[in-house]
mmCIF file of C-alpha atoms in Angstrom:
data_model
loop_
_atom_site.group_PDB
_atom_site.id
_atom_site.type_symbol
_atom_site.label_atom_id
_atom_site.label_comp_id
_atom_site.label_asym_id
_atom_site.label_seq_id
_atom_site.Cartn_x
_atom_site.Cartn_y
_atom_site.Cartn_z
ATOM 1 C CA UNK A 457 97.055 108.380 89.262
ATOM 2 C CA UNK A 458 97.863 104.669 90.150
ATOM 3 C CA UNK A 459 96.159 103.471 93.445
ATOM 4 C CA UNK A 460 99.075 103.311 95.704
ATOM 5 C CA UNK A 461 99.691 107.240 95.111
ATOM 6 C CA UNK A 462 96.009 107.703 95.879
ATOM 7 C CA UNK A 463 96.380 105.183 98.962
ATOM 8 C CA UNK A 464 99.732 107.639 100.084
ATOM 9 C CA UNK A 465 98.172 111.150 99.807
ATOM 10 C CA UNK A 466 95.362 109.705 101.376
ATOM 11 C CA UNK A 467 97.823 108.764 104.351
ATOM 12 C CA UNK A 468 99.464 112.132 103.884
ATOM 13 C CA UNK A 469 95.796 113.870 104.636
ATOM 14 C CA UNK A 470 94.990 111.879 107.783
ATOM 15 C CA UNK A 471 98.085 112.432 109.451
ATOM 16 C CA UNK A 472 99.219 115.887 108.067
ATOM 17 C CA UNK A 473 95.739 117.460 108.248
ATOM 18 C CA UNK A 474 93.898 115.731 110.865
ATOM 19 C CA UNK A 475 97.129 114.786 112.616
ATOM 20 C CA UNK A 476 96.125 111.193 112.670
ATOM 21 C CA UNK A 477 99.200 108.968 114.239
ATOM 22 C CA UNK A 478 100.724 106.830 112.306
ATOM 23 C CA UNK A 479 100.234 103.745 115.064
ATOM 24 C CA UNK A 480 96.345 104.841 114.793
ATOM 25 C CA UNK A 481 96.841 104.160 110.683
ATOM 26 C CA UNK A 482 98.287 100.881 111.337
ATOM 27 C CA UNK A 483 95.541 99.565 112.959
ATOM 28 C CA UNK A 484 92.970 100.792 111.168
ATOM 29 C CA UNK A 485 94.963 98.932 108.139
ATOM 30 C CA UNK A 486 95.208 95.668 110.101
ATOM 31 C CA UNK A 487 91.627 95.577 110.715
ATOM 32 C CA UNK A 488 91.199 96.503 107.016
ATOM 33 C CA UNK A 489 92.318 92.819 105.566
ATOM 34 C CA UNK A 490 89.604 90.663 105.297
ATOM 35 C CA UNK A 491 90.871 86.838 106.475
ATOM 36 C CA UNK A 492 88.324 85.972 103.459
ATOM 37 C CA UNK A 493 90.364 86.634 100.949
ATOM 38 C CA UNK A 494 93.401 84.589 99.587
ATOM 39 C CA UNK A 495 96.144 87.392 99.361
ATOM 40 C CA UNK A 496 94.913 89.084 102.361
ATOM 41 C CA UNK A 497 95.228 92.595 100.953
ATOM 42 C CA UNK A 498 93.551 95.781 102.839
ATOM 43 C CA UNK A 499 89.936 96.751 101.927
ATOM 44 C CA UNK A 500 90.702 100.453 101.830
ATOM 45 C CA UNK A 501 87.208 101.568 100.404
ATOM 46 C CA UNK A 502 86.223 100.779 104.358
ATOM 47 C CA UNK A 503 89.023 102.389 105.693
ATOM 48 C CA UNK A 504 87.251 105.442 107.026
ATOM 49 C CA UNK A 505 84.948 103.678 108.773
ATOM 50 C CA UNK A 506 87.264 101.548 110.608
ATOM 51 C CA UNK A 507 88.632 104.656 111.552
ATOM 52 C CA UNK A 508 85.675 105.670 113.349
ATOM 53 C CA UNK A 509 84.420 102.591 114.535
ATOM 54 C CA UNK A 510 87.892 101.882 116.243
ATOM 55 C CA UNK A 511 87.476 105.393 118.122
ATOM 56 C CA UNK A 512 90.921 106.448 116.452
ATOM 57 C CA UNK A 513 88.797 109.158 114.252
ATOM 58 C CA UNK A 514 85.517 111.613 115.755
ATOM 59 C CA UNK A 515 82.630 112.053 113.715
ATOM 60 C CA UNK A 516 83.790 115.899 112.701
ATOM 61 C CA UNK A 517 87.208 114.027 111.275
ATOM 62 C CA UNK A 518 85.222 111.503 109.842
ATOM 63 C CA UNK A 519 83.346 114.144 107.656
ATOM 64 C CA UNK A 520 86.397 115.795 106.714
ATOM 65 C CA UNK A 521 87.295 112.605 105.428
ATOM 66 C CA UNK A 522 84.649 111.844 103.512
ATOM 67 C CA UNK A 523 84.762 115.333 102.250
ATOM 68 C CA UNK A 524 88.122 114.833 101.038
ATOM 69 C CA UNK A 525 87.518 112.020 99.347
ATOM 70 C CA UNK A 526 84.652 113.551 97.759
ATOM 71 C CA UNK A 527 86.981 116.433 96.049
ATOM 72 C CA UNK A 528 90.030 114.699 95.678
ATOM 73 C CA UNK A 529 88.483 111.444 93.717
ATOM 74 C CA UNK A 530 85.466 111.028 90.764
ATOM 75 C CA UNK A 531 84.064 107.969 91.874
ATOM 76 C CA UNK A 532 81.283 108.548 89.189
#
Protein backbone atom coordinates (compact mmCIF):
# COMPACT_ATOMS: atom_id res chain seq x y z
CA UNK A 1 0.00 0.00 0.00
CA UNK A 2 1.72 3.29 -1.20
CA UNK A 3 1.60 6.14 1.46
CA UNK A 4 -0.90 8.39 -0.07
CA UNK A 5 -3.60 5.43 0.10
CA UNK A 6 -2.57 4.99 3.72
CA UNK A 7 -2.65 8.96 4.18
CA UNK A 8 -6.57 8.71 2.40
CA UNK A 9 -8.11 5.86 4.48
CA UNK A 10 -6.60 7.44 7.24
CA UNK A 11 -8.72 10.65 6.24
CA UNK A 12 -11.60 8.34 5.45
CA UNK A 13 -11.45 7.03 9.36
CA UNK A 14 -11.36 10.47 10.98
CA UNK A 15 -14.13 11.86 9.22
CA UNK A 16 -16.33 8.74 8.46
CA UNK A 17 -15.85 7.17 11.91
CA UNK A 18 -15.17 9.87 14.25
CA UNK A 19 -17.00 12.35 12.04
CA UNK A 20 -14.05 14.63 12.05
CA UNK A 21 -14.82 17.82 9.57
CA UNK A 22 -13.03 18.17 6.87
CA UNK A 23 -12.12 22.13 7.78
CA UNK A 24 -10.88 20.48 11.27
CA UNK A 25 -8.44 18.10 8.82
CA UNK A 26 -7.20 21.05 7.07
CA UNK A 27 -5.84 22.60 9.84
CA UNK A 28 -4.50 20.02 11.54
CA UNK A 29 -2.54 19.48 8.01
CA UNK A 30 -1.44 23.13 7.88
CA UNK A 31 0.01 22.98 11.21
CA UNK A 32 1.55 19.63 10.14
CA UNK A 33 4.35 21.29 7.62
CA UNK A 34 7.30 22.06 9.30
CA UNK A 35 8.72 25.72 7.81
CA UNK A 36 12.16 23.69 8.43
CA UNK A 37 12.06 21.82 5.70
CA UNK A 38 12.76 22.79 1.98
CA UNK A 39 9.61 21.23 0.21
CA UNK A 40 7.42 22.00 3.04
CA UNK A 41 5.59 18.68 2.99
CA UNK A 42 3.16 17.57 6.06
CA UNK A 43 4.71 15.60 8.98
CA UNK A 44 1.82 13.17 9.19
CA UNK A 45 3.49 10.76 11.82
CA UNK A 46 2.39 13.93 14.25
CA UNK A 47 -0.79 14.31 12.84
CA UNK A 48 -2.77 12.87 15.71
CA UNK A 49 -1.38 14.89 18.05
CA UNK A 50 -1.99 18.07 16.37
CA UNK A 51 -5.31 16.89 16.38
CA UNK A 52 -5.56 16.94 19.97
CA UNK A 53 -3.46 19.64 20.84
CA UNK A 54 -5.54 21.98 18.45
CA UNK A 55 -8.79 20.87 20.51
CA UNK A 56 -10.28 19.59 17.06
CA UNK A 57 -9.97 15.80 18.55
CA UNK A 58 -10.91 14.61 22.65
CA UNK A 59 -8.74 12.33 24.31
CA UNK A 60 -11.42 9.22 23.80
CA UNK A 61 -11.00 10.09 19.76
CA UNK A 62 -7.52 10.41 20.21
CA UNK A 63 -7.29 6.72 21.48
CA UNK A 64 -9.39 5.49 18.83
CA UNK A 65 -6.92 6.90 16.70
CA UNK A 66 -4.09 5.56 17.92
CA UNK A 67 -5.90 2.32 18.11
CA UNK A 68 -6.51 2.41 14.56
CA UNK A 69 -3.36 2.99 13.63
CA UNK A 70 -2.20 0.30 15.74
CA UNK A 71 -4.40 -2.44 13.68
CA UNK A 72 -4.46 -0.98 10.47
CA UNK A 73 -0.41 -0.46 10.12
CA UNK A 74 2.91 -2.84 11.27
CA UNK A 75 5.12 -0.23 12.23
CA UNK A 76 7.49 -3.05 13.55
Amino acid sequence: MTPNNNYARFIHFLKDELSISSASIAVAERASISSTLVDRKPDFSAFPMILWQYGLVTLEQLDKIFDWLETTYDFN
